[in-house]
XYZ file of C-alpha atoms in Angstrom:
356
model
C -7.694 -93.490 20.904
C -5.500 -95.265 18.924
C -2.130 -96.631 18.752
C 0.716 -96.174 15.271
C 4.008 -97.140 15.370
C 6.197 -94.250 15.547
C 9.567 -92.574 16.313
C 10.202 -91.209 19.581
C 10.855 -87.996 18.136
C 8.117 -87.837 16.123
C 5.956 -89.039 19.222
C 6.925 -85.635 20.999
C 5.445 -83.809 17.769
C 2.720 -85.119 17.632
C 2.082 -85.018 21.213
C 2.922 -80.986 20.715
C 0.473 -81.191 18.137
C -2.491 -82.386 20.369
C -1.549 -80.524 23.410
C -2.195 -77.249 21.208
C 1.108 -76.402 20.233
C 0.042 -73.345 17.228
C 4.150 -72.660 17.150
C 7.397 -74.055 16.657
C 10.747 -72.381 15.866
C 13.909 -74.807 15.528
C 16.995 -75.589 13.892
C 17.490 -79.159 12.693
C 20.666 -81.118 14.548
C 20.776 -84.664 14.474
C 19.182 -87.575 16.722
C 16.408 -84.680 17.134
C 15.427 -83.611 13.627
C 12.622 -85.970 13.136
C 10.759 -83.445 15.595
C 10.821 -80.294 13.353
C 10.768 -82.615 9.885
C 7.154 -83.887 11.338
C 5.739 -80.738 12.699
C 6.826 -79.485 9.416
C 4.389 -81.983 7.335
C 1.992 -81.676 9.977
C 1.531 -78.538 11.979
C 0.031 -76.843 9.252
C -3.092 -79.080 9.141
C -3.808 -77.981 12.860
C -3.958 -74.351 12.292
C 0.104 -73.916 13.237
C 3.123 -72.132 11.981
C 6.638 -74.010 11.081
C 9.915 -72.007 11.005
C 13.210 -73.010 10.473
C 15.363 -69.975 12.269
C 19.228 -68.944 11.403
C 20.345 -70.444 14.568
C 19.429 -72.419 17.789
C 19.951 -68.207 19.531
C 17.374 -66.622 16.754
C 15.108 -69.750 17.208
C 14.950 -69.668 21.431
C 14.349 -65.711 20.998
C 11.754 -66.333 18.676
C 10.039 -68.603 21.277
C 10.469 -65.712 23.486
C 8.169 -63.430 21.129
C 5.572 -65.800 20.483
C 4.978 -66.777 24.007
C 4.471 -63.352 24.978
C 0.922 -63.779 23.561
C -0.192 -66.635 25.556
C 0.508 -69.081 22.663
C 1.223 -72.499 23.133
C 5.156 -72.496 21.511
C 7.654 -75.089 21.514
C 11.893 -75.751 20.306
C 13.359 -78.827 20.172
C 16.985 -79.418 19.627
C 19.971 -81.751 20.643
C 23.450 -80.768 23.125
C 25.512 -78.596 21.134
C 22.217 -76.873 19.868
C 20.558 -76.666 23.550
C 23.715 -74.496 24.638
C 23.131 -72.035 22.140
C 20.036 -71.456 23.441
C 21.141 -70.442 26.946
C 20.816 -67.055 27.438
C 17.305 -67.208 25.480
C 16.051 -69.943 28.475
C 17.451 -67.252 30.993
C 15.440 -64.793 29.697
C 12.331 -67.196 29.493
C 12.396 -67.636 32.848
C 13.267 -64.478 34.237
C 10.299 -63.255 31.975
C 8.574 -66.280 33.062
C 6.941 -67.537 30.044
C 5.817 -70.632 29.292
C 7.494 -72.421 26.368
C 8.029 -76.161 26.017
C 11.385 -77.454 25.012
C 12.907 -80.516 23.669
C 16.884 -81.157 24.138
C 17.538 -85.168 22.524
C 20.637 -85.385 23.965
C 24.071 -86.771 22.133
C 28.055 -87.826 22.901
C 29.975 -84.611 23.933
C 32.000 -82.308 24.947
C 31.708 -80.374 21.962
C 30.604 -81.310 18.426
C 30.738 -84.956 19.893
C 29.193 -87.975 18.150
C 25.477 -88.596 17.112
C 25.483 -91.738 19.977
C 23.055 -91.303 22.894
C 24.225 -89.585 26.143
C 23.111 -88.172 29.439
C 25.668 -85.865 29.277
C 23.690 -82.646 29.678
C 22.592 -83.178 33.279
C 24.083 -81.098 34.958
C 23.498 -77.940 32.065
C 19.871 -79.035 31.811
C 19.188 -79.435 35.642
C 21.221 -76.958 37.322
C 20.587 -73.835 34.646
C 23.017 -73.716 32.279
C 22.366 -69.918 31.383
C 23.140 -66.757 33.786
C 21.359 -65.941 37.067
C 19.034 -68.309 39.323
C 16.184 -69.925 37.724
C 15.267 -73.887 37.144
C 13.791 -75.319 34.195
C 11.018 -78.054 35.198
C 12.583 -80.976 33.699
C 11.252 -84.147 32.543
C 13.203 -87.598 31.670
C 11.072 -89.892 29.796
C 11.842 -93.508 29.455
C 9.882 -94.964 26.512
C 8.118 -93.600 23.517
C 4.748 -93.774 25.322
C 6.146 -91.191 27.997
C 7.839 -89.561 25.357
C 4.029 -88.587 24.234
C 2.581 -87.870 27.983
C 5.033 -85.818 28.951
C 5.065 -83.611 26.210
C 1.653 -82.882 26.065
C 1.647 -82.201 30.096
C 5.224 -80.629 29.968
C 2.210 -77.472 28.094
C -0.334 -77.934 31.143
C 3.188 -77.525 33.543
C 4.239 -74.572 31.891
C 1.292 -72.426 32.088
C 0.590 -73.580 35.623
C 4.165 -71.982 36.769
C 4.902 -69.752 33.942
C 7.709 -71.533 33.540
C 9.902 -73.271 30.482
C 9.414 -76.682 30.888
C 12.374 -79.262 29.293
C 11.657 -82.696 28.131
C 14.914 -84.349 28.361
C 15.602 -87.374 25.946
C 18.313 -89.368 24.478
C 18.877 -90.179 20.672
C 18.272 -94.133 22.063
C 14.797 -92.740 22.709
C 14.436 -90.205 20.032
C 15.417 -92.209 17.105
C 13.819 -95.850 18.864
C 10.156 -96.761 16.789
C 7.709 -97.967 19.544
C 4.016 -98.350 19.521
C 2.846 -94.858 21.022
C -1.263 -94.495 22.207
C -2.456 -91.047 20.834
C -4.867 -89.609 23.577
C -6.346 -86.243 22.981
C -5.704 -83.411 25.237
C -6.769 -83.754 29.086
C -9.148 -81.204 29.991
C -6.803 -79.415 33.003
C -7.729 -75.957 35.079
C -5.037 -73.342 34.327
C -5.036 -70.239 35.421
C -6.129 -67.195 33.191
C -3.147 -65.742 30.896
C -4.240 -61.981 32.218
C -0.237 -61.295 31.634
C -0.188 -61.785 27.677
C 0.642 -58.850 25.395
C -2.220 -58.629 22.521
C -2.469 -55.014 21.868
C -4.169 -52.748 25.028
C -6.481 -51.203 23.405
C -9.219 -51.050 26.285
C -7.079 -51.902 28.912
C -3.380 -50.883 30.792
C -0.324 -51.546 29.333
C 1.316 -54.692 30.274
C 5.382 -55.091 30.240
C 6.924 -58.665 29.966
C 10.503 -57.797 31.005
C 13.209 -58.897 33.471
C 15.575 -55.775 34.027
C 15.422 -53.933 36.803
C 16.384 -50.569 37.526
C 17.686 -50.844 41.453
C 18.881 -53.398 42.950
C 15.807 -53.833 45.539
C 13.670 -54.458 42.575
C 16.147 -56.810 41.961
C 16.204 -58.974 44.932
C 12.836 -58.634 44.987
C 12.238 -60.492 41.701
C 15.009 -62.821 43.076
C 13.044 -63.876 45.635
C 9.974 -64.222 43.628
C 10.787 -66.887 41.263
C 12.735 -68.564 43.984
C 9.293 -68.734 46.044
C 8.336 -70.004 42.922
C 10.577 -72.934 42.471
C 10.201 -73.829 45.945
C 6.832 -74.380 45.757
C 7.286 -76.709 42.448
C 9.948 -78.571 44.328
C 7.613 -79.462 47.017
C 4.611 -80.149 44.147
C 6.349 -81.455 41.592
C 8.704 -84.398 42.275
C 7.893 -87.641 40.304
C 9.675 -90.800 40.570
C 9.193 -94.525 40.077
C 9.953 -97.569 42.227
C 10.691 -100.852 41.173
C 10.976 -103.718 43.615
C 12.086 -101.083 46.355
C 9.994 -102.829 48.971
C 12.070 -105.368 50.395
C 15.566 -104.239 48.731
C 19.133 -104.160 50.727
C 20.485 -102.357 47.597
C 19.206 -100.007 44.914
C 19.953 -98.814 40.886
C 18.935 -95.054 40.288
C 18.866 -94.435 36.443
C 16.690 -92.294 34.296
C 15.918 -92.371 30.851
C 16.860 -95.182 28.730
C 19.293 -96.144 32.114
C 15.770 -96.169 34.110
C 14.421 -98.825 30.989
C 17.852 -101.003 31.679
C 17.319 -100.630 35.088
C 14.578 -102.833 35.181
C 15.951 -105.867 33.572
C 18.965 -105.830 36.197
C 16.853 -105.946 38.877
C 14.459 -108.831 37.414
C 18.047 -110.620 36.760
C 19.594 -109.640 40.382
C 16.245 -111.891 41.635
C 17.632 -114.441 39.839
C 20.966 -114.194 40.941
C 19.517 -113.927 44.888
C 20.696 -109.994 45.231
C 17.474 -108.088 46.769
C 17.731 -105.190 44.019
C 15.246 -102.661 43.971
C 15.361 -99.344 41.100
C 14.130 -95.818 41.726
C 13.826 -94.167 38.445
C 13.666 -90.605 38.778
C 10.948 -88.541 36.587
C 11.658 -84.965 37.602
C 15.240 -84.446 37.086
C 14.343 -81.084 38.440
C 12.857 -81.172 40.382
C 14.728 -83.909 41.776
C 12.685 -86.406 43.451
C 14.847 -86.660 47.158
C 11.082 -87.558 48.558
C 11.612 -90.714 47.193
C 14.832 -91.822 48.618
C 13.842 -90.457 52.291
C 12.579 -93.995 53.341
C 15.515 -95.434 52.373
C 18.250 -93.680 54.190
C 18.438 -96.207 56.966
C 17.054 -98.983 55.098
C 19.591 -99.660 52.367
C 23.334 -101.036 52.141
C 24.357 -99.384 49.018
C 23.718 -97.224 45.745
C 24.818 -97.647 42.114
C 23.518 -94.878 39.863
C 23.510 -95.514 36.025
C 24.333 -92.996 33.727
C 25.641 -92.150 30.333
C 27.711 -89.607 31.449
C 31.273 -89.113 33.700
C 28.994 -89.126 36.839
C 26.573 -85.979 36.966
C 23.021 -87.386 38.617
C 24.859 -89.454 41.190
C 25.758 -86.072 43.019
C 22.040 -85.553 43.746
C 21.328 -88.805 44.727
C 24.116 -88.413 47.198
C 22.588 -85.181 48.473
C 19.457 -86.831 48.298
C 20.098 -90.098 50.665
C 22.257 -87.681 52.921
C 25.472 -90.096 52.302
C 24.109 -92.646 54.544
C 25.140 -95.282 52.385
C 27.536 -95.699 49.989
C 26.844 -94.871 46.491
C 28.645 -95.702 43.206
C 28.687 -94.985 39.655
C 28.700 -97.504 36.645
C 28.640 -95.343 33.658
C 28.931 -95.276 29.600
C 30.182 -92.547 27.935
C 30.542 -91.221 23.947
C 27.750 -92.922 22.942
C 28.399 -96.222 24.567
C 25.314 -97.871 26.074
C 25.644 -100.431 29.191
C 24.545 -103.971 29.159
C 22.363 -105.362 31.624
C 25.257 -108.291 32.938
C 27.602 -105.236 32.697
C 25.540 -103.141 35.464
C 24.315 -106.748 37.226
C 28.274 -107.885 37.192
C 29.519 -104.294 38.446
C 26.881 -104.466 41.027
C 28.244 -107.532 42.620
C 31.911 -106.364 42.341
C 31.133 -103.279 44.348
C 29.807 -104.527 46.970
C 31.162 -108.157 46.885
C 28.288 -110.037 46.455
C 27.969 -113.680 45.338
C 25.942 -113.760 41.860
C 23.751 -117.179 42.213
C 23.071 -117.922 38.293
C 19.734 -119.677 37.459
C 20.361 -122.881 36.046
């Protein structure tokens, strides 16, 4: 194993690359185009196939095609290209098929700015296409993660038959970091007896979501939502930071889970028992990890790059027990550490004791 200095973006390509990826169909939209320009240059050498579709809505329906025969196939894209693509990840996951993709998310509404945002929470989380289904999604925090969760956001989708989303920033996509290129984990899947590769020997097989009545319909309904229940009780993945003896907590993912960190170090200082619980899963959303702190806590502030979209699940989440605030960025605006530490003590009116 070795380590190269490297985009974030280009991490998540060559993560694809290792974790088998034979497949990619995109359309390039800035902070995320370093992802198809290396897969491009590189995806070739490993046996795979590069194409640039019309669209974001050809591209997501050509990831529909390809999946259907059990290869590894991935999209990446950034906010007003991910909402193209939404009634092509309704029909991935109504078809259940497992396809891996990548939404680097910028300002909005929109056409927006190229500045990094979280602004596609609640589209990304909550299914911004037609009907109920969830998306497994993953918030990486560093270029490192960036890499690991990419190539496990493959293992994930086969396990469930599910699209998997690896949701970023254009902080993280565009941000060079030293990234540690491990080759694939050896992981038991289960057997892709569903793929369509020509029957000749065997029944026909049908990868389709219609249905003809509507108690075939409910049916499937209740299916995939047996299905997401069980990854919601599997699947949650958080981090804690100094949580053990804190009377008040951050929650931020992403490149707000990376700031995170130095508030808390610097609320030490200041004599303000800060902890941070950095949520991994943004779906599923990891309420385990705020269950021991429903009694134990005096207050939340939730960090986001957005109007205020996670802090509704954290509410949810803690059961509003405790109070729980939002200091926020927007249009491309990132926070500074004093700016969280300083809106920290004004919301709950605490003394800030500087370090001389």
């Amino acid at each position: 194993m070795k380590k190269i200095l490297i985009k974030g973006n280009e991490a998540i390509a060559e993560a694809a690359i290792q974790a088998g990826c034979k497949l990619f169909f995109g359309y390039p939209i800035t902070p995320s185009t370093e992802v198809v320009e290396y897969l491009s240059k590189h995806l070739p050498k490993a046996g795979g196939t590069v194409l640039q579709g019309e669209d974001e809505v050809a591209s997501i329906n050509m990831c529909y095609g390809a999946a259907t025969t059990g290869t590894r196939v991935m999209t990446a894209t950034s906010s007003p290209g991910f909402s193209l693509k939404q009634e092509g990840m309704s029909y991935l996951a109504a078809a259940e098929l497992p396809v891996v993709v990548v939404n680097v998310n910028r300002a909005g509404p929109g056409l927006g700015g190229l500045g990094p945002a979280q602004s596609d929470y609640f589209q990304c989380t909550k299914g911004g296409g037609h009907g109920d289904y969830r998306l497994i999604v993953l918030a990486p925090s560093k270029s490192q993660e960036l890499y690991d969760f990419t190539m496990e956001a493959f293992d994930l989708a086969d396990k469930y038959r599910n699209p998997v989303l690896i949701m970023a920033d254009g902080f993280l996509g565009q941000m060079m970091e030293p990234v540690e290129i491990k080759e694939r984990p050896q992981v038991e899947l289960p057997p892709k007896d569903w793929v369509v590769d020509g029957c000749r020997g065997r029944q026909k097989r049908k990868i389709v979501s219609y249905s003809l009545t509507n108690e075939i319909g409910e049916a499937n309904c209740l299916k995939w939502q047996d299905k997401y229940e069980k990854i919601k009780e599997t699947e949650q993945r958080w981090e804690e930071f100094y949580t053990e003896d804190a009377e008040y907590l951050i929650v931020g993912y992403g490149t707000c889970g990376r700031i995170g960190k130095s508030v808390v170090l610097n609320a030490r200082k200041a004599g303000i028992k800060l902890g941070l619980i950095r949520p991994i899963t943004l779906w599923p959303f990891p309420e385990k990890g705020f269950a021991p702190y429903k009694e134990k806590i005096k207050g939340i502030v939730t960090v986001e790059l957005n109007a205020g979209q996670m802090i509704e699940d954290v509410k949810l989440a803690i059961e509003c027990r405790v109070p729980v605030y939002l200091c926020n960025r927007q249009g491309g605006m990132m926070p500074s550490e004093n700016e969280i530490l300083e809106f920290i003590g004004k919301v709950f009116d605490l003394s800030l004791v500087r370090e001389a």
